[in-house]
Short mmCIF file of C-alpha atoms and ligand atoms in Angstrom, two decimals:
data_model
loop_
_atom_site.label_atom_id
_atom_site.label_comp_id
_atom_site.label_asym_id
_atom_site.label_seq_id
_atom_site.Cartn_x
_atom_site.Cartn_y
_atom_site.Cartn_z
CA UNK G 1 74.56 92.44 102.59
CA UNK G 2 76.55 89.60 102.56
CA UNK G 3 77.26 87.58 105.90
CA UNK G 4 81.10 88.00 105.44
CA UNK G 5 82.62 90.98 104.02
CA UNK G 6 86.69 91.22 103.04
CA UNK G 7 89.12 91.73 105.85
CA UNK G 8 90.02 95.77 106.73
CA UNK G 9 92.60 97.14 104.20
CA UNK G 10 92.43 94.34 101.77
CA UNK G 11 90.51 94.96 98.33
CA UNK G 12 88.88 92.86 95.79
CA UNK G 13 89.79 93.53 91.86
CA UNK G 14 87.26 93.66 89.06
CA UNK G 15 88.08 92.44 85.67
CA UNK G 16 88.40 95.67 84.45
CA UNK G 17 90.60 96.44 87.64
CA UNK G 18 92.87 93.28 86.87
CA UNK G 19 93.17 94.01 83.31
CA UNK G 20 94.47 97.47 84.00
CA UNK G 21 96.92 96.08 86.74
CA UNK G 22 98.20 93.53 84.62
CA UNK G 23 98.74 95.83 81.80
CA UNK G 24 101.05 98.17 83.95
CA UNK G 25 102.55 95.10 85.69
CA UNK G 26 103.74 93.73 82.31
CA UNK G 27 105.22 97.05 81.48
CA UNK G 28 107.07 96.97 84.52
CA UNK G 29 108.37 93.75 84.02
CA UNK G 30 109.75 94.67 80.52
CA UNK G 31 112.09 97.26 82.25
CA UNK G 32 113.34 95.14 84.73
CA UNK G 33 114.10 92.65 82.32
CA UNK G 34 115.64 95.19 79.86
CA UNK G 35 118.45 95.80 82.85
CA UNK G 36 119.10 91.89 83.13
CA UNK G 37 116.84 91.36 86.15
CA UNK G 38 115.23 87.88 86.22
CA UNK G 39 112.36 86.87 88.31
CA UNK G 40 112.25 85.03 91.43
CA UNK G 41 109.43 84.01 93.83
CA UNK G 42 109.40 83.20 97.60
CA UNK G 43 106.61 81.75 100.00
CA UNK G 44 104.08 84.40 101.09
CA UNK G 45 105.09 83.45 104.64
CA UNK G 46 108.14 83.23 106.40
CA UNK G 47 109.60 82.51 109.79
CA UNK G 48 108.85 85.49 112.10
CA UNK G 49 112.44 85.59 113.23
CA UNK G 50 113.52 86.48 109.49
CA UNK G 51 111.75 89.82 110.04
CA UNK G 52 112.76 90.44 113.82
CA UNK G 53 116.28 89.48 112.85
CA UNK G 54 115.94 92.32 110.03
CA UNK G 55 113.92 95.05 111.90
CA UNK G 56 113.68 94.16 115.58
CA UNK G 57 110.86 92.95 117.64
CA UNK G 58 108.81 95.98 117.06
CA UNK G 59 108.05 94.69 113.62
CA UNK G 60 105.68 91.83 114.95
CA UNK G 61 103.24 94.59 116.25
CA UNK G 62 103.12 95.63 112.36
CA UNK G 63 102.82 92.13 110.76
CA UNK G 64 100.38 89.47 110.49
CA UNK G 65 101.87 86.83 112.23
CA UNK G 66 100.32 83.41 113.94
CA UNK G 67 101.61 80.28 115.43
CA UNK G 68 100.94 77.47 113.12
CA UNK G 69 99.69 73.80 114.38
CA UNK G 70 103.20 72.91 115.54
CA UNK G 71 104.04 75.98 117.36
CA UNK G 72 106.22 77.91 114.92
CA UNK G 73 105.78 81.59 114.87
CA UNK G 74 105.11 82.60 111.12
CA UNK G 75 104.50 85.78 109.56
CA UNK G 76 102.84 86.94 106.27
CA UNK G 77 105.56 88.66 104.51
CA UNK G 78 105.58 92.54 104.95
CA UNK G 79 108.21 93.06 102.46
CA UNK G 80 110.36 91.00 100.06
CA UNK G 81 113.80 91.96 100.42
CA UNK G 82 114.29 89.61 103.83
CA UNK G 83 112.91 86.79 101.97
CA UNK G 84 115.21 87.46 99.11
CA UNK G 85 118.22 87.62 101.36
CA UNK G 86 117.16 84.37 102.79
CA UNK G 87 116.77 82.79 99.46
CA UNK G 88 120.13 84.17 98.58
CA UNK G 89 121.86 82.48 101.38
CA UNK G 90 119.91 78.92 101.10
CA UNK G 91 120.38 78.62 97.06
CA UNK G 92 121.93 81.36 95.06
CA UNK G 93 124.98 81.97 96.88
CA UNK G 94 127.11 80.45 94.03
CA UNK G 95 125.28 82.42 91.29
CA UNK G 96 127.68 84.42 89.11
CA UNK G 97 128.00 88.20 90.28
CA UNK G 98 126.53 90.73 90.10
CA UNK G 99 123.12 88.85 90.72
CA UNK G 100 120.21 90.45 89.52
CA UNK G 101 116.90 89.46 90.75
CA UNK G 102 113.23 91.10 90.77
CA UNK G 103 110.09 90.00 92.23
CA UNK G 104 106.37 90.83 92.29
CA UNK G 105 104.15 90.02 95.38
CA UNK G 106 101.63 90.87 97.52
CA UNK G 107 102.61 91.85 101.28
CA UNK G 108 100.83 92.44 104.28
CA UNK G 109 101.20 95.12 107.06
CA UNK G 110 99.09 95.86 110.11
CA UNK G 111 98.87 99.25 108.83
CA UNK G 112 96.22 101.81 109.76
CA UNK G 113 94.36 101.57 106.32
CA UNK G 114 93.67 104.64 103.86
CA UNK G 115 93.85 105.75 100.33
CA UNK G 116 97.34 104.47 99.08
CA UNK G 117 97.74 102.47 102.14
CA UNK G 118 96.48 98.89 102.55
CA UNK G 119 97.16 95.78 105.05
CA UNK G 120 97.72 93.75 101.76
CA UNK G 121 99.29 95.52 99.12
CA UNK G 122 101.66 94.59 95.96
CA UNK G 123 105.43 95.47 95.66
CA UNK G 124 107.48 94.97 92.73
CA UNK G 125 110.98 95.19 93.38
CA UNK G 126 114.86 94.19 93.01
CA UNK G 127 117.94 93.32 94.78
CA UNK G 128 121.59 93.83 93.22
CA UNK G 129 123.97 91.44 94.76
CA UNK G 130 127.61 91.36 94.57
CA UNK G 131 128.52 95.00 93.61
CA UNK G 132 128.77 98.45 94.97
CA UNK G 133 130.53 100.25 92.36
CA UNK G 134 129.22 103.79 91.84
CA UNK G 135 127.82 102.97 88.10
CA UNK G 136 126.17 99.66 89.72
CA UNK G 137 124.17 101.98 92.14
CA UNK G 138 123.52 104.43 89.75
CA UNK G 139 122.17 101.89 87.54
CA UNK G 140 119.99 100.28 90.28
CA UNK G 141 118.28 103.78 90.61
CA UNK G 142 117.79 104.15 86.87
CA UNK G 143 116.11 100.87 86.84
CA UNK G 144 113.58 102.14 89.36
CA UNK G 145 113.21 105.60 87.35
CA UNK G 146 112.91 103.99 84.22
CA UNK G 147 110.30 101.17 85.66
CA UNK G 148 108.17 103.92 86.78
CA UNK G 149 108.40 106.22 83.95
CA UNK G 150 107.83 103.32 81.49
CA UNK G 151 104.25 102.67 83.07
CA UNK G 152 103.55 106.19 81.54
CA UNK G 153 103.75 108.23 84.59
CA UNK G 154 104.83 111.60 84.00
CA UNK G 155 105.56 113.27 87.10
CA UNK G 156 107.93 111.48 89.52
CA UNK G 157 110.71 113.18 91.54
CA UNK G 158 113.89 111.18 92.56
CA UNK G 159 115.61 112.29 95.51
CA UNK G 160 119.12 110.76 96.26
CA UNK G 161 120.84 110.98 99.53
CA UNK G 162 123.78 109.39 101.39
CA UNK G 163 123.34 107.69 105.13
CA UNK G 164 126.95 107.94 105.65
CA UNK G 165 127.04 111.64 105.58
CA UNK G 166 123.78 111.88 107.50
CA UNK G 167 125.12 109.61 110.20
CA UNK G 168 128.14 111.54 110.66
CA UNK G 169 126.33 114.76 111.02
CA UNK G 170 124.46 113.12 113.93
CA UNK G 171 127.40 111.85 115.49
CA UNK G 172 129.20 115.22 115.36
CA UNK G 173 125.89 116.52 117.07
CA UNK G 174 126.14 113.97 119.82
CA UNK G 175 122.48 112.95 119.92
CA UNK G 176 120.55 109.53 120.17
CA UNK G 177 120.67 108.62 116.70
CA UNK G 178 117.70 105.92 116.29
CA UNK G 179 115.63 108.65 117.74
CA UNK G 180 116.37 111.57 115.42
CA UNK G 181 116.65 109.18 112.28
CA UNK G 182 112.93 108.40 113.13
CA UNK G 183 112.12 111.99 113.34
CA UNK G 184 114.13 112.85 110.04
CA UNK G 185 112.45 109.93 108.21
CA UNK G 186 108.93 111.43 109.13
CA UNK G 187 110.39 114.96 107.86
CA UNK G 188 109.46 116.22 111.41
CA UNK G 189 111.48 119.41 111.27
CA UNK G 190 109.80 120.66 114.54
CA UNK G 191 110.90 117.66 116.49
CA UNK G 192 114.50 117.43 115.05
CA UNK G 193 114.76 121.37 115.96
CA UNK G 194 113.45 120.52 119.42
CA UNK G 195 115.76 117.64 120.00
CA UNK G 196 119.00 119.25 119.14
CA UNK G 197 118.10 122.57 120.87
CA UNK G 198 121.36 124.18 122.24
CA UNK G 199 123.53 121.73 120.87
CA UNK G 200 126.86 122.91 119.41
CA UNK G 201 126.39 122.74 115.57
CA UNK G 202 122.87 122.67 115.69
CA UNK G 203 122.09 125.37 112.89
CA UNK G 204 124.75 124.01 110.67
CA UNK G 205 123.11 120.49 111.16
CA UNK G 206 119.72 122.04 110.21
CA UNK G 207 121.35 123.59 106.99
CA UNK G 208 123.04 120.38 106.08
CA UNK G 209 119.50 118.72 106.33
CA UNK G 210 117.89 121.31 104.19
CA UNK G 211 121.10 121.29 101.50
CA UNK G 212 119.73 120.06 97.99
CA UNK G 213 122.99 121.11 96.06
CA UNK G 214 126.00 118.90 95.75
CA UNK G 215 128.27 121.85 95.37
CA UNK G 216 127.14 123.12 98.73
CA UNK G 217 127.97 119.73 100.35
CA UNK G 218 131.84 121.03 100.60
CA UNK G 219 130.58 123.59 103.39
CA UNK G 220 130.04 120.45 105.82
CA UNK G 221 132.40 117.72 104.60
CA UNK G 222 135.82 117.20 103.08
CA UNK G 223 136.16 116.23 99.01
CA UNK G 224 137.09 112.56 100.65
CA UNK G 225 133.60 112.27 102.33
CA UNK G 226 131.52 113.32 99.37
CA UNK G 227 133.28 111.58 96.80
CA UNK G 228 131.11 108.24 96.38
CA UNK G 229 127.77 110.37 96.47
CA UNK G 230 129.24 112.54 93.87
CA UNK G 231 130.34 109.60 91.84
CA UNK G 232 126.92 108.12 91.99
CA UNK G 233 125.43 111.15 90.92
CA UNK G 234 127.48 111.65 88.03
CA UNK G 235 126.90 108.22 86.93
CA UNK G 236 123.10 108.84 87.24
CA UNK G 237 123.55 111.74 84.97
CA UNK G 238 125.42 109.71 82.53
CA UNK G 239 122.22 107.18 82.89
CA UNK G 240 120.02 110.11 81.77
CA UNK G 241 118.24 110.16 84.98
CA UNK G 242 116.93 113.33 86.72
CA UNK G 243 117.46 113.57 90.47
CA UNK G 244 117.61 116.06 93.39
CA UNK G 245 120.02 115.35 95.97
CA UNK G 246 118.27 115.13 99.26
CA UNK G 247 120.50 114.84 102.54
CA UNK G 248 117.44 114.15 104.81
CA UNK G 249 116.68 110.89 103.37
CA UNK G 250 116.85 108.48 106.27
CA UNK G 251 115.05 105.37 105.34
CA UNK G 252 114.27 104.28 108.81
CA UNK G 253 116.03 101.09 109.48
CA UNK G 254 119.20 100.48 110.83
CA UNK G 255 120.65 97.94 107.94
CA UNK G 256 120.35 100.90 105.12
CA UNK G 257 123.96 102.07 104.38
CA UNK G 258 125.41 104.38 101.84
CA UNK G 259 123.64 105.65 99.28
CA UNK G 260 119.54 105.68 99.22
CA UNK G 261 117.10 107.17 97.21
CA UNK G 262 113.19 107.70 97.26
CA UNK G 263 110.77 108.35 94.22
CA UNK G 264 107.46 110.26 95.01
CA UNK G 265 104.52 111.22 92.77
CA UNK G 266 103.73 114.86 94.17
CA UNK G 267 100.04 114.40 92.84
CA UNK G 268 99.38 111.81 95.70
CA UNK G 269 99.53 113.87 98.81
CA UNK G 270 100.24 112.00 101.95
CA UNK G 271 100.84 108.61 100.63
CA UNK G 272 102.95 109.75 97.57
CA UNK G 273 106.02 107.62 98.16
CA UNK G 274 106.12 105.25 95.37
CA UNK G 275 109.53 103.74 95.87
CA UNK G 276 112.17 103.43 98.38
CA UNK G 277 115.53 101.78 98.30
CA UNK G 278 119.39 101.95 98.55
CA UNK G 279 122.23 100.05 99.65
CA UNK G 280 122.16 97.98 102.77
CA UNK G 281 123.76 95.37 104.71
CA UNK G 282 121.37 92.09 105.82
CA UNK G 283 123.74 89.16 105.13
CA UNK G 284 125.82 89.53 107.89
CA UNK G 285 122.53 89.93 109.99
CA UNK G 286 121.34 86.40 108.67
CA UNK G 287 124.85 84.94 109.32
CA UNK G 288 126.36 85.34 105.83
CA UNK G 289 129.28 87.36 104.62
CA UNK G 290 129.44 91.16 103.60
CA UNK G 291 128.85 90.74 100.06
CA UNK G 292 127.49 94.19 98.76
CA UNK G 293 123.48 94.35 98.47
CA UNK G 294 121.48 97.09 97.55
CA UNK G 295 117.68 97.12 96.13
CA UNK G 296 114.58 98.77 96.03
CA UNK G 297 110.97 98.36 96.50
CA UNK G 298 107.69 100.08 94.55
CA UNK G 299 104.48 100.30 95.66
CA UNK G 300 102.45 98.63 92.91
CA UNK G 301 99.13 100.00 94.13
CA UNK G 302 100.38 103.56 94.25
CA UNK G 303 101.53 103.64 90.75
CA UNK G 304 97.86 102.55 89.52
CA UNK G 305 96.51 105.37 91.63
CA UNK G 306 99.08 107.94 90.24
CA UNK G 307 98.18 107.00 86.66
CA UNK G 308 94.66 107.26 87.19
CA UNK G 309 95.34 110.84 88.91
CA UNK G 310 97.16 111.70 85.81
CA UNK G 311 94.45 110.62 83.48
CA UNK G 312 96.56 108.09 81.79
CA UNK G 313 94.47 106.00 79.15
CA UNK G 314 95.42 102.19 80.30
CA UNK G 315 95.82 100.12 77.21
CA UNK G 316 92.68 97.85 76.27
CA UNK G 317 92.86 94.27 76.06
CA UNK G 318 92.38 92.86 72.75
CA UNK G 319 88.74 92.81 71.88
CA UNK G 320 86.53 89.63 72.36
CA UNK G 321 84.56 88.06 69.14
CA UNK G 322 80.90 86.76 69.88
CA UNK G 323 79.43 83.76 68.17
CA UNK G 324 75.83 83.56 68.03
CA UNK G 325 74.38 80.06 66.61
CA UNK G 326 71.04 80.28 65.14
CA UNK G 327 68.97 77.06 66.18
CA UNK G 328 69.92 74.25 68.45
CA UNK G 329 71.49 72.34 65.93
CA UNK G 330 74.11 74.99 65.22
CA UNK G 331 75.40 74.73 68.86
CA UNK G 332 77.77 72.19 68.51
CA UNK G 333 79.09 73.77 65.01
CA UNK G 334 79.52 76.97 67.03
CA UNK G 335 81.89 75.12 69.79
CA UNK G 336 84.07 73.84 66.98
CA UNK G 337 84.42 77.32 65.53
CA UNK G 338 85.05 78.90 68.73
CA UNK G 339 87.63 76.22 69.55
CA UNK G 340 89.07 76.77 66.05
CA UNK G 341 89.12 80.63 66.55
CA UNK G 342 90.61 80.23 70.06
CA UNK G 343 93.48 78.15 68.65
CA UNK G 344 94.74 80.85 66.76
CA UNK G 345 94.85 83.15 69.90
CA UNK G 346 91.65 84.80 69.22
CA UNK G 347 89.32 85.96 72.29
CA UNK G 348 85.85 84.26 71.78
CA UNK G 349 82.65 84.02 73.59
CA UNK G 350 79.87 82.08 72.27
CA UNK G 351 76.06 82.31 73.22
CA UNK G 352 75.62 79.87 76.54
CA UNK G 353 72.50 80.95 77.59
CA UNK G 354 70.55 79.77 74.63
CA UNK G 355 69.07 83.36 74.00
CA UNK G 356 67.42 84.78 71.08
CA UNK G 357 69.28 86.93 68.34
CA UNK G 358 68.23 90.07 69.79
CA UNK G 359 69.01 89.31 73.40
CA UNK G 360 72.30 87.81 72.17
CA UNK G 361 73.56 90.65 70.51
CA UNK G 362 72.61 92.91 73.37
CA UNK G 363 74.89 90.73 75.51
CA UNK G 364 77.47 90.95 72.95
CA UNK G 365 77.21 94.70 72.99
CA UNK G 366 77.49 94.86 76.64
CA UNK G 367 80.69 92.72 76.85
CA UNK G 368 82.13 95.34 74.14
CA UNK G 369 82.40 92.76 71.38
CA UNK G 370 83.16 94.37 68.08
CA UNK G 371 82.54 91.62 65.97
CA UNK G 372 79.67 89.23 66.15
CA UNK G 373 79.36 85.66 64.08
CA UNK G 374 76.30 84.74 63.23
CA UNK G 375 75.87 81.17 62.23
CA UNK G 376 72.70 79.91 60.60
CA UNK G 377 72.31 76.52 59.31
CA UNK G 378 71.37 77.39 55.49
CA UNK G 379 74.64 79.40 55.34
CA UNK G 380 76.77 76.94 57.29
CA UNK G 381 75.62 74.29 54.92
CA UNK G 382 77.24 76.40 51.97
CA UNK G 383 80.36 77.02 54.36
CA UNK G 384 79.39 80.68 55.14
CA UNK G 385 78.69 82.92 58.09
CA UNK G 386 77.43 86.37 58.73
CA UNK G 387 79.66 88.93 60.18
CA UNK G 388 78.14 91.50 62.11
CA UNK G 389 80.07 94.87 62.84
CA UNK G 390 78.56 95.63 66.49
CA UNK G 391 79.60 99.43 66.11
CA UNK G 392 78.13 100.03 62.75
CA UNK G 393 75.47 97.40 62.41
CA UNK G 394 76.78 96.46 59.05
CA UNK G 395 76.85 92.82 58.25
CA UNK G 396 78.48 90.79 55.49
CA UNK G 397 78.64 87.11 54.63
CA UNK G 398 82.01 85.40 54.69
CA UNK G 399 83.52 82.09 54.15
CA UNK G 400 84.28 79.99 57.11
CA UNK G 401 87.89 79.80 56.26
CA UNK G 402 88.47 83.69 55.69
CA UNK G 403 86.93 84.49 59.24
CA UNK G 404 90.06 85.08 60.91
CA UNK G 405 91.22 87.52 57.98
CA UNK G 406 88.13 89.82 59.46
CA UNK G 407 88.83 89.84 63.03
P1 AMP L 1 109.00 100.14 102.28
O1 AMP L 1 109.15 98.65 101.93
O2 AMP L 1 108.34 100.46 103.26
O3 AMP L 1 109.97 100.76 101.68
O4 AMP L 1 107.94 100.59 101.19
C1 AMP L 1 107.98 100.21 99.57
C2 AMP L 1 106.91 100.94 98.85
O5 AMP L 1 105.77 100.26 99.16
C3 AMP L 1 106.68 102.39 99.30
O6 AMP L 1 106.83 103.37 98.75
C4 AMP L 1 104.92 102.32 99.28
O7 AMP L 1 104.84 102.73 97.83
C5 AMP L 1 104.49 100.98 99.09
N1 AMP L 1 103.86 100.62 100.40
C6 AMP L 1 104.33 100.59 101.52
N2 AMP L 1 103.64 100.08 102.56
C7 AMP L 1 102.43 100.35 101.94
C8 AMP L 1 101.02 100.11 102.16
N3 AMP L 1 100.65 99.80 103.38
N4 AMP L 1 99.76 100.04 101.23
C9 AMP L 1 100.53 100.48 99.81
N5 AMP L 1 101.85 100.41 99.58
C10 AMP L 1 102.71 100.55 100.48
#
């Protein structure tokens, strides 16, 4: 046992795990960039105020926050939308619109840890600033869907809702909005029914919450009210994205408005939500104007878990070539050969333990080298080395200049 262990809810990642994570991250970035998003980065910590302005004082209990040495209250970021909006206000306001930025970073929440829920986790997400045209919102949703599909995930379910419809239904009922929104967000149907019991329109409200078909929305709303969601859904079809309408998406917080969406991996059970997003209005809260903004965040760790669950075969990193010099006089020659091959972009490891040939090649096998280069002094004097195929055991002499052709 070591004296100090890692903090609760955090994880270490082995080289194997990091290779998998980086491979998936790379694919996700490619899709964001194919939609014209460009990456930004913001600090890991922010003034606590940024998050309380956005989410209220309650958020303090859920964040890692502290006073620094000059007494400022700082927080490790629990998410990246507010930092992005701050950055936009400080530096990017003059950028041509629409402004499309994406990010990948670790976030911290003082959550109760369980599989798929951590205190340090990674989000990849984006913000679309300056447009709220239905095709723009549909493109945003399509980006989220294609980023997920691009990782190799098979089973993802996209649900799209409209907060204006939900809020106006709640208003018609005449109940306290934040409380019922919280119950809806948790899908606590018993709680909802209890809360609206006896209210005029309660049955109709429950029917609305369960509505999953756009054409049935006409029962509850005028044509005008459902025009926007109808249009976004039509554009989504144009982007080739399968979806279901879900009138019950609440997205918890007050600054969300208009079209909202969530994407799940049903195989993950309790922590199945991979992505949440939609239209929101944060700039006015931060002292800016009401430029339209929308975005989403993907839970990177859950994507990895979902891929593992689906039995996805993660791409293997490029193989390593191993160099074994025979005898001390060959060691410096091995260094120069390794340097030359590395310069050509080949991954190379050489014996750094002065092992015997047998032990050295056993090690090469353990690190997954497919080829070993054995450098004997007599051969080397003739400009030759021996290449050993680690899988078949087959060996052949080749000229030094020709080595890279065989790797
Ligand atoms: P949110 O910012 O709460 O909308 O979260 C966006 C996504 O981040 C969620 O859909 C999850 O996939 C992921 N996520 C949120 N909280 C955690 C957590 N504590 N651990 C791992 N992933 C999380």
